């Protein structure tokens, strides 16, 4: 098919799939789907709007964004899931944000702390209970550097005042207690939860840490949650370049790293969507500059290394070039191994904050093509950053519904689908290779030079697994 | 308190810390319980053509689906009506009506199973009235069955929600009982059971016993669906026709006690004969199941079952030496705990610490009576309403040989340097365990295999050359 024919075909697919909807839902959904064409007249998709009720969205809630994404990985803080037991239970131990530390001493990542609301708490309020809980935390975990209170739906509905409990207990215990108003009904996706979590860091932590001299090469990584060790893989490259990573937000991070986020020469922002707010705030308030970077796949890694090095002096640039040189041959070896097995294979993605665009280059390094992509909770500027990275004819879908994605996949017939746990087994039942691209399917890291060989191996393993060939019974 | 890392780490393992930990009044750390709507969703998945529908925040639906998918490694379908801040002010009626219309158009269910999450419960949404309005406004056809369950997350746990949804589904789908139109079916309710193989095992045993039956609900084809190269949204479940005829059942047999009280009460109020037994785990538990079925149907127990039982007994005597006298800690749901403890006692194993986060007074009584009935249960304590951080203190101060529970136990087991045998829900770090029954006589063999081989594997891995032997 020519590019024009591909574009026309995919536009027709969109129209066909939209026919599944009642009128009102169809009108809404049409605005969220587009095919990239040469003039790009139609590639603007609407985003960050309310999900249509009843359609099976993959989206989560503000609590998921604030606790699951931003706060949960901060390792030396006790995060209280404040409300009924469920939200904390479902977000317990399933995000793979690895942390280095003594569990129960200065690392609380593998825990679920909950106030386990009962009916009486709904009726009489949970503030007194919260106060007691915080004192119990302090008694049982003396090395915790702080406490965060992440409110679940009922807390906001019954009018509890967690801010004042936080103020009182913080003074009483001489410990930061941070209220995070991330009730699940706020906003329309995880996204507002990220924002609320950022605001809590801004209001309660930034600039409140022990003073520190800023070294000439001190940098921070913002918006890397260390899934499967991703942040450590990125850090390795940056330190080989002669830079000093003093903060990571929030993968494997500490309270002090949050307090001192502005005390660096440069902040590198990985997941723009979930942490742009605080990066912008640090720039406006403290003059801390920030740039985006992308450490997926050797092409993008090289571009990013050069872009980062250009912010520093000759010494760093020299080292940066050496790093690129050092890894060129090993990365080429990875490509030589896997590209012949993956060349020309197509991928459809549907993920969260940054991966629907950031991973495109890594697939291209392997000779693969992204033919469809979309975000669960992106905003306009995310799509603006995404469109240029895509080839003409790429299908773009925002907050795609389960049925839309199934239909798109059936019609576009990719060789691989990359999305989340809720989607994984649907496509595997169709006999389609799939990788979870939130959790790296329990593999990783995928970042940096350390991650690319693993990424390449995993994609090859998914697509070329002999298991797919066994699906059809010989007598059928 | 000295706060240096090493000192604190050691302190966590002391009796002093255990006492401080048990003095906790409000803080809950690592509880082994989820919330009601998760159970409701599991239940709703077990009815043919049923579309689970969360009335509340969409984040809840995402969490339930992910949690179940991680355990079963299967697709889990559920919609929500995505209530947001404005619903908090105006109520969730417009979301529910629009959601029903869209869900029905897109997913053509035979029944929609609505259950609530916190938001709808706290603001007091009247889902029954909303449903009536939805039908009046023709958002969905008047004759489309819609089952309702109120499942507030601040009461009970996932097993409570399972019960409420089950009652809602029967209430919605079943025609009134007519004494002259009774069917001859035995309706078997498995309860909150996350082993698809358990469900298949019940069906197999009932078939062997020549018993006309309905398993209600039945997620075995839904959450252990074959890979045939196509995705089916509704791959199985209890047939709607059998749901319709449920109140005309010859009898209902419940194989879990604590996840089903509301439904049993409801059925009894409709004049349906109801029998309840402990989850048939272990020999005595399975015997009771077989005898109950035989009693209800009036049929003799087939020889095949006697032989099958004999093979399990053979496996028990073959392996008794590896379990007898071993000390165990367990945690999980009440019904599973009763079953597994009963099995251990049959093997001469000694339960020591039993933690149940979603305990009830009735369960406590039953467990204490079970423990009291066996010489091997004398050293056991039930910790009702406690959590896995309590359990950790117990394990490090009063050691046992093995922990039995779901994947969440892996940290406590690691800290205590003992193996964890995974029985329960969720199991997210091992494959296929839900495909092996723990109920029935074959469940006995499977549990012996898991427990004994884990002990032997440990022994081999830790033996010096001198004691590394061919036979174990």
PDB file of C-alpha atoms in Angstrom, chain B residues 166-387:
ATOM      1  CA  UNK B 166     -24.426 -13.273  44.216  1.00  0.00           C
ATOM      2  CA  UNK B 167     -27.624 -12.453  46.008  1.00  0.00           C
ATOM      3  CA  UNK B 168     -28.237  -9.583  43.571  1.00  0.00           C
ATOM      4  CA  UNK B 169     -27.750 -11.840  40.556  1.00  0.00           C
ATOM      5  CA  UNK B 170     -30.117 -14.533  41.810  1.00  0.00           C
ATOM      6  CA  UNK B 171     -32.651 -11.924  42.822  1.00  0.00           C
ATOM      7  CA  UNK B 172     -32.484 -10.347  39.377  1.00  0.00           C
ATOM      8  CA  UNK B 173     -32.434 -13.446  37.220  1.00  0.00           C
ATOM      9  CA  UNK B 174     -34.320 -16.197  39.040  1.00  0.00           C
ATOM     10  CA  UNK B 175     -38.051 -16.649  38.625  1.00  0.00           C
ATOM     11  CA  UNK B 176     -40.088 -17.152  41.844  1.00  0.00           C
ATOM     12  CA  UNK B 177     -40.005 -20.626  43.341  1.00  0.00           C
ATOM     13  CA  UNK B 178     -42.925 -22.806  42.323  1.00  0.00           C
ATOM     14  CA  UNK B 179     -43.181 -25.968  44.351  1.00  0.00           C
ATOM     15  CA  UNK B 180     -44.828 -27.815  41.471  1.00  0.00           C
ATOM     16  CA  UNK B 181     -42.091 -26.854  39.033  1.00  0.00           C
ATOM     17  CA  UNK B 182     -38.987 -27.790  40.957  1.00  0.00           C
ATOM     18  CA  UNK B 183     -36.030 -28.963  38.933  1.00  0.00           C
ATOM     19  CA  UNK B 184     -33.808 -31.815  39.970  1.00  0.00           C
ATOM     20  CA  UNK B 185     -30.633 -29.844  39.979  1.00  0.00           C
ATOM     21  CA  UNK B 186     -28.250 -29.383  42.831  1.00  0.00           C
ATOM     22  CA  UNK B 187     -26.988 -25.812  42.770  1.00  0.00           C
ATOM     23  CA  UNK B 188     -23.450 -25.687  44.091  1.00  0.00           C
ATOM     24  CA  UNK B 189     -22.059 -22.307  45.174  1.00  0.00           C
ATOM     25  CA  UNK B 190     -18.260 -22.335  45.445  1.00  0.00           C
ATOM     26  CA  UNK B 191     -17.936 -18.966  47.216  1.00  0.00           C
ATOM     27  CA  UNK B 192     -15.001 -16.608  46.744  1.00  0.00           C
ATOM     28  CA  UNK B 193     -12.800 -19.211  45.121  1.00  0.00           C
ATOM     29  CA  UNK B 194      -9.896 -18.105  42.947  1.00  0.00           C
ATOM     30  CA  UNK B 195      -8.924 -21.565  41.731  1.00  0.00           C
ATOM     31  CA  UNK B 196     -10.507 -22.294  38.372  1.00  0.00           C
ATOM     32  CA  UNK B 197      -9.366 -25.864  38.951  1.00  0.00           C
ATOM     33  CA  UNK B 198     -11.463 -26.044  42.119  1.00  0.00           C
ATOM     34  CA  UNK B 199     -14.530 -25.189  40.077  1.00  0.00           C
ATOM     35  CA  UNK B 200     -13.653 -27.829  37.508  1.00  0.00           C
ATOM     36  CA  UNK B 201     -13.042 -30.309  40.312  1.00  0.00           C
ATOM     37  CA  UNK B 202     -16.514 -29.725  41.760  1.00  0.00           C
ATOM     38  CA  UNK B 203     -18.021 -30.293  38.349  1.00  0.00           C
ATOM     39  CA  UNK B 204     -16.012 -33.430  37.777  1.00  0.00           C
ATOM     40  CA  UNK B 205     -16.987 -34.905  41.133  1.00  0.00           C
ATOM     41  CA  UNK B 206     -20.655 -34.065  40.581  1.00  0.00           C
ATOM     42  CA  UNK B 207     -20.544 -35.740  37.201  1.00  0.00           C
ATOM     43  CA  UNK B 208     -18.907 -38.836  38.651  1.00  0.00           C
ATOM     44  CA  UNK B 209     -21.661 -38.873  41.246  1.00  0.00           C
ATOM     45  CA  UNK B 210     -24.246 -38.667  38.489  1.00  0.00           C
ATOM     46  CA  UNK B 211     -25.729 -35.526  39.986  1.00  0.00           C
ATOM     47  CA  UNK B 212     -27.565 -32.988  37.840  1.00  0.00           C
ATOM     48  CA  UNK B 213     -25.941 -29.755  38.944  1.00  0.00           C
ATOM     49  CA  UNK B 214     -25.432 -26.099  38.332  1.00  0.00           C
ATOM     50  CA  UNK B 215     -22.278 -24.407  39.522  1.00  0.00           C
ATOM     51  CA  UNK B 216     -23.247 -20.894  40.522  1.00  0.00           C
ATOM     52  CA  UNK B 217     -21.276 -18.790  39.701  1.00  0.00           C
ATOM     53  CA  UNK B 218     -18.816 -20.577  37.463  1.00  0.00           C
ATOM     54  CA  UNK B 219     -15.760 -18.626  36.326  1.00  0.00           C
ATOM     55  CA  UNK B 220     -13.810 -21.663  35.155  1.00  0.00           C
ATOM     56  CA  UNK B 221     -14.235 -20.980  31.437  1.00  0.00           C
ATOM     57  CA  UNK B 222     -14.013 -17.217  31.928  1.00  0.00           C
ATOM     58  CA  UNK B 223     -10.817 -17.091  33.954  1.00  0.00           C
ATOM     59  CA  UNK B 224      -9.146 -20.121  32.465  1.00  0.00           C
ATOM     60  CA  UNK B 225     -10.234 -19.647  28.875  1.00  0.00           C
ATOM     61  CA  UNK B 226      -8.583 -21.716  26.172  1.00  0.00           C
ATOM     62  CA  UNK B 227      -6.377 -19.939  23.671  1.00  0.00           C
ATOM     63  CA  UNK B 228      -8.029 -20.721  20.345  1.00  0.00           C
ATOM     64  CA  UNK B 229      -6.758 -17.653  18.574  1.00  0.00           C
ATOM     65  CA  UNK B 230      -9.787 -15.469  19.222  1.00  0.00           C
ATOM     66  CA  UNK B 231     -10.813 -13.352  22.164  1.00  0.00           C
ATOM     67  CA  UNK B 232     -14.260 -14.004  23.567  1.00  0.00           C
ATOM     68  CA  UNK B 233     -15.726 -11.390  25.864  1.00  0.00           C
ATOM     69  CA  UNK B 234     -18.170 -13.888  27.377  1.00  0.00           C
ATOM     70  CA  UNK B 235     -16.473 -17.285  27.187  1.00  0.00           C
ATOM     71  CA  UNK B 236     -18.667 -19.076  29.713  1.00  0.00           C
ATOM     72  CA  UNK B 237     -20.311 -18.900  33.088  1.00  0.00           C
ATOM     73  CA  UNK B 238     -23.446 -20.278  34.692  1.00  0.00           C
ATOM     74  CA  UNK B 239     -26.060 -20.453  31.914  1.00  0.00           C
ATOM     75  CA  UNK B 240     -28.780 -17.811  32.157  1.00  0.00           C
ATOM     76  CA  UNK B 241     -31.455 -20.495  31.804  1.00  0.00           C
ATOM     77  CA  UNK B 242     -30.119 -22.208  34.905  1.00  0.00           C
ATOM     78  CA  UNK B 243     -30.009 -18.864  36.693  1.00  0.00           C
ATOM     79  CA  UNK B 244     -33.654 -18.336  35.854  1.00  0.00           C
ATOM     80  CA  UNK B 245     -34.517 -21.678  37.387  1.00  0.00           C
ATOM     81  CA  UNK B 246     -32.298 -21.238  40.457  1.00  0.00           C
ATOM     82  CA  UNK B 247     -35.074 -20.821  43.015  1.00  0.00           C
ATOM     83  CA  UNK B 248     -36.637 -24.029  41.776  1.00  0.00           C
ATOM     84  CA  UNK B 249     -33.501 -25.904  42.715  1.00  0.00           C
ATOM     85  CA  UNK B 250     -33.827 -29.237  44.454  1.00  0.00           C
ATOM     86  CA  UNK B 251     -31.289 -27.846  46.863  1.00  0.00           C
ATOM     87  CA  UNK B 252     -28.381 -25.450  47.191  1.00  0.00           C
ATOM     88  CA  UNK B 253     -25.032 -26.617  48.508  1.00  0.00           C
ATOM     89  CA  UNK B 254     -22.582 -23.942  49.605  1.00  0.00           C
ATOM     90  CA  UNK B 255     -18.962 -25.010  49.813  1.00  0.00           C
ATOM     91  CA  UNK B 256     -17.867 -21.879  51.623  1.00  0.00           C
ATOM     92  CA  UNK B 257     -19.408 -20.524  54.786  1.00  0.00           C
ATOM     93  CA  UNK B 258     -18.063 -17.040  55.371  1.00  0.00           C
ATOM     94  CA  UNK B 259     -18.370 -15.695  51.830  1.00  0.00           C
ATOM     95  CA  UNK B 260     -22.051 -16.630  51.478  1.00  0.00           C
ATOM     96  CA  UNK B 261     -24.263 -15.799  54.518  1.00  0.00           C
ATOM     97  CA  UNK B 262     -26.414 -13.145  52.811  1.00  0.00           C
ATOM     98  CA  UNK B 263     -27.187 -15.339  49.834  1.00  0.00           C
ATOM     99  CA  UNK B 264     -28.019 -18.321  52.049  1.00  0.00           C
ATOM    100  CA  UNK B 265     -30.385 -16.202  54.119  1.00  0.00           C
ATOM    101  CA  UNK B 266     -32.015 -14.896  50.964  1.00  0.00           C
ATOM    102  CA  UNK B 267     -32.528 -18.374  49.550  1.00  0.00           C
ATOM    103  CA  UNK B 268     -33.892 -19.702  52.806  1.00  0.00           C
ATOM    104  CA  UNK B 269     -36.397 -16.842  52.827  1.00  0.00           C
ATOM    105  CA  UNK B 270     -37.562 -18.008  49.406  1.00  0.00           C
ATOM    106  CA  UNK B 271     -38.121 -21.521  50.679  1.00  0.00           C
ATOM    107  CA  UNK B 272     -35.133 -23.066  48.935  1.00  0.00           C
ATOM    108  CA  UNK B 273     -33.391 -25.892  50.836  1.00  0.00           C
ATOM    109  CA  UNK B 274     -29.906 -24.726  51.707  1.00  0.00           C
ATOM    110  CA  UNK B 275     -26.992 -26.763  52.926  1.00  0.00           C
ATOM    111  CA  UNK B 276     -23.600 -25.331  53.838  1.00  0.00           C
ATOM    112  CA  UNK B 277     -20.335 -27.145  54.443  1.00  0.00           C
ATOM    113  CA  UNK B 278     -16.759 -26.095  55.069  1.00  0.00           C
ATOM    114  CA  UNK B 279     -14.639 -25.689  51.977  1.00  0.00           C
ATOM    115  CA  UNK B 280     -13.830 -29.296  51.016  1.00  0.00           C
ATOM    116  CA  UNK B 281     -10.096 -29.127  51.544  1.00  0.00           C
ATOM    117  CA  UNK B 282      -8.487 -32.204  53.046  1.00  0.00           C
ATOM    118  CA  UNK B 283      -9.952 -35.665  53.515  1.00  0.00           C
ATOM    119  CA  UNK B 284     -12.626 -34.908  56.098  1.00  0.00           C
ATOM    120  CA  UNK B 285     -13.703 -31.789  54.201  1.00  0.00           C
ATOM    121  CA  UNK B 286     -13.995 -33.706  50.956  1.00  0.00           C
ATOM    122  CA  UNK B 287     -15.760 -36.622  52.637  1.00  0.00           C
ATOM    123  CA  UNK B 288     -18.313 -34.153  53.919  1.00  0.00           C
ATOM    124  CA  UNK B 289     -18.820 -32.763  50.418  1.00  0.00           C
ATOM    125  CA  UNK B 290     -19.308 -36.243  48.968  1.00  0.00           C
ATOM    126  CA  UNK B 291     -21.656 -37.268  51.752  1.00  0.00           C
ATOM    127  CA  UNK B 292     -23.687 -34.075  51.455  1.00  0.00           C
ATOM    128  CA  UNK B 293     -24.148 -34.547  47.739  1.00  0.00           C
ATOM    129  CA  UNK B 294     -25.061 -38.209  48.234  1.00  0.00           C
ATOM    130  CA  UNK B 295     -27.519 -37.310  50.968  1.00  0.00           C
ATOM    131  CA  UNK B 296     -29.217 -34.633  48.863  1.00  0.00           C
ATOM    132  CA  UNK B 297     -29.482 -36.810  45.760  1.00  0.00           C
ATOM    133  CA  UNK B 298     -30.189 -40.015  47.642  1.00  0.00           C
ATOM    134  CA  UNK B 299     -27.685 -41.824  45.454  1.00  0.00           C
ATOM    135  CA  UNK B 300     -24.926 -44.150  46.575  1.00  0.00           C
ATOM    136  CA  UNK B 301     -21.369 -42.924  46.422  1.00  0.00           C
ATOM    137  CA  UNK B 302     -19.830 -44.561  43.352  1.00  0.00           C
ATOM    138  CA  UNK B 303     -16.909 -46.919  43.776  1.00  0.00           C
ATOM    139  CA  UNK B 304     -14.800 -44.616  41.629  1.00  0.00           C
ATOM    140  CA  UNK B 305     -14.929 -41.983  44.393  1.00  0.00           C
ATOM    141  CA  UNK B 306     -13.885 -44.515  47.009  1.00  0.00           C
ATOM    142  CA  UNK B 307     -10.877 -45.446  44.869  1.00  0.00           C
ATOM    143  CA  UNK B 308     -10.009 -41.831  44.316  1.00  0.00           C
ATOM    144  CA  UNK B 309     -10.197 -41.218  48.044  1.00  0.00           C
ATOM    145  CA  UNK B 310      -7.960 -44.208  48.589  1.00  0.00           C
ATOM    146  CA  UNK B 311      -5.311 -42.828  46.264  1.00  0.00           C
ATOM    147  CA  UNK B 312      -5.249 -39.579  48.244  1.00  0.00           C
ATOM    148  CA  UNK B 313      -4.960 -41.467  51.501  1.00  0.00           C
ATOM    149  CA  UNK B 314      -2.082 -43.378  49.941  1.00  0.00           C
ATOM    150  CA  UNK B 315      -0.389 -40.084  49.078  1.00  0.00           C
ATOM    151  CA  UNK B 316      -0.917 -38.952  52.681  1.00  0.00           C
ATOM    152  CA  UNK B 317       0.614 -42.038  54.257  1.00  0.00           C
ATOM    153  CA  UNK B 318       3.474 -41.976  51.745  1.00  0.00           C
ATOM    154  CA  UNK B 319       4.345 -38.414  52.709  1.00  0.00           C
ATOM    155  CA  UNK B 320       3.211 -38.062  56.312  1.00  0.00           C
ATOM    156  CA  UNK B 321       6.762 -38.047  57.636  1.00  0.00           C
ATOM    157  CA  UNK B 322       7.569 -34.796  55.880  1.00  0.00           C
ATOM    158  CA  UNK B 323       4.668 -32.874  57.420  1.00  0.00           C
ATOM    159  CA  UNK B 324       4.135 -34.530  60.805  1.00  0.00           C
ATOM    160  CA  UNK B 325       5.403 -32.285  63.572  1.00  0.00           C
ATOM    161  CA  UNK B 326       6.301 -29.451  61.228  1.00  0.00           C
ATOM    162  CA  UNK B 327       5.190 -26.039  62.368  1.00  0.00           C
ATOM    163  CA  UNK B 328       3.149 -23.808  60.119  1.00  0.00           C
ATOM    164  CA  UNK B 329       1.968 -20.225  59.974  1.00  0.00           C
ATOM    165  CA  UNK B 330      -0.987 -19.393  57.754  1.00  0.00           C
ATOM    166  CA  UNK B 331      -2.925 -16.383  56.588  1.00  0.00           C
ATOM    167  CA  UNK B 332      -5.816 -15.826  54.222  1.00  0.00           C
ATOM    168  CA  UNK B 333      -9.580 -15.847  53.885  1.00  0.00           C
ATOM    169  CA  UNK B 334     -11.667 -17.616  56.562  1.00  0.00           C
ATOM    170  CA  UNK B 335     -12.981 -20.424  54.365  1.00  0.00           C
ATOM    171  CA  UNK B 336      -9.597 -21.303  52.916  1.00  0.00           C
ATOM    172  CA  UNK B 337      -7.981 -21.176  56.360  1.00  0.00           C
ATOM    173  CA  UNK B 338     -10.479 -23.591  57.872  1.00  0.00           C
ATOM    174  CA  UNK B 339      -9.828 -25.986  54.992  1.00  0.00           C
ATOM    175  CA  UNK B 340      -6.057 -25.820  54.948  1.00  0.00           C
ATOM    176  CA  UNK B 341      -5.751 -26.007  58.740  1.00  0.00           C
ATOM    177  CA  UNK B 342      -8.021 -29.025  58.733  1.00  0.00           C
ATOM    178  CA  UNK B 343      -5.807 -30.688  56.122  1.00  0.00           C
ATOM    179  CA  UNK B 344      -2.618 -29.951  58.081  1.00  0.00           C
ATOM    180  CA  UNK B 345      -4.107 -31.464  61.223  1.00  0.00           C
ATOM    181  CA  UNK B 346      -4.970 -34.596  59.235  1.00  0.00           C
ATOM    182  CA  UNK B 347      -1.329 -34.867  58.261  1.00  0.00           C
ATOM    183  CA  UNK B 348      -0.007 -34.331  61.783  1.00  0.00           C
ATOM    184  CA  UNK B 349       1.230 -30.871  60.888  1.00  0.00           C
ATOM    185  CA  UNK B 350       1.095 -28.241  63.593  1.00  0.00           C
ATOM    186  CA  UNK B 351      -0.409 -24.862  62.803  1.00  0.00           C
ATOM    187  CA  UNK B 352       1.060 -22.258  65.131  1.00  0.00           C
ATOM    188  CA  UNK B 353       0.182 -18.772  63.877  1.00  0.00           C
ATOM    189  CA  UNK B 354      -3.046 -18.195  61.968  1.00  0.00           C
ATOM    190  CA  UNK B 355      -3.711 -14.645  60.790  1.00  0.00           C
ATOM    191  CA  UNK B 356      -7.074 -13.692  59.373  1.00  0.00           C
ATOM    192  CA  UNK B 357      -7.500 -10.024  58.464  1.00  0.00           C
ATOM    193  CA  UNK B 358     -11.172 -10.449  57.558  1.00  0.00           C
ATOM    194  CA  UNK B 359     -12.151 -12.641  60.479  1.00  0.00           C
ATOM    195  CA  UNK B 360     -15.651 -12.774  61.956  1.00  0.00           C
ATOM    196  CA  UNK B 361     -16.790 -13.990  65.398  1.00  0.00           C
ATOM    197  CA  UNK B 362     -18.366 -17.078  63.833  1.00  0.00           C
ATOM    198  CA  UNK B 363     -15.162 -17.929  62.027  1.00  0.00           C
ATOM    199  CA  UNK B 364     -13.146 -17.446  65.189  1.00  0.00           C
ATOM    200  CA  UNK B 365     -15.388 -19.885  67.007  1.00  0.00           C
ATOM    201  CA  UNK B 366     -15.200 -22.435  64.216  1.00  0.00           C
ATOM    202  CA  UNK B 367     -11.427 -22.200  63.922  1.00  0.00           C
ATOM    203  CA  UNK B 368     -10.931 -22.525  67.667  1.00  0.00           C
ATOM    204  CA  UNK B 369     -13.195 -25.534  67.750  1.00  0.00           C
ATOM    205  CA  UNK B 370     -11.325 -27.131  64.847  1.00  0.00           C
ATOM    206  CA  UNK B 371      -7.973 -26.560  66.550  1.00  0.00           C
ATOM    207  CA  UNK B 372      -9.329 -27.856  69.826  1.00  0.00           C
ATOM    208  CA  UNK B 373     -10.490 -31.063  68.180  1.00  0.00           C
ATOM    209  CA  UNK B 374      -6.981 -32.209  67.279  1.00  0.00           C
ATOM    210  CA  UNK B 375      -3.871 -32.903  69.359  1.00  0.00           C
ATOM    211  CA  UNK B 376      -1.905 -31.143  66.609  1.00  0.00           C
ATOM    212  CA  UNK B 377      -3.937 -27.946  66.973  1.00  0.00           C
ATOM    213  CA  UNK B 378      -3.114 -27.323  70.617  1.00  0.00           C
ATOM    214  CA  UNK B 379      -0.205 -24.996  69.934  1.00  0.00           C
ATOM    215  CA  UNK B 380      -2.086 -22.751  67.543  1.00  0.00           C
ATOM    216  CA  UNK B 381      -3.371 -19.220  68.007  1.00  0.00           C
ATOM    217  CA  UNK B 382      -5.797 -17.451  65.728  1.00  0.00           C
ATOM    218  CA  UNK B 383      -5.009 -13.769  65.301  1.00  0.00           C
ATOM    219  CA  UNK B 384      -8.328 -12.344  64.221  1.00  0.00           C
ATOM    220  CA  UNK B 385      -8.321  -9.004  62.441  1.00  0.00           C
ATOM    221  CA  UNK B 386      -4.532  -8.851  62.406  1.00  0.00           C
ATOM    222  CA  UNK B 387      -2.303  -8.155  59.415  1.00  0.00           C
TER     223      UNK B 387
END
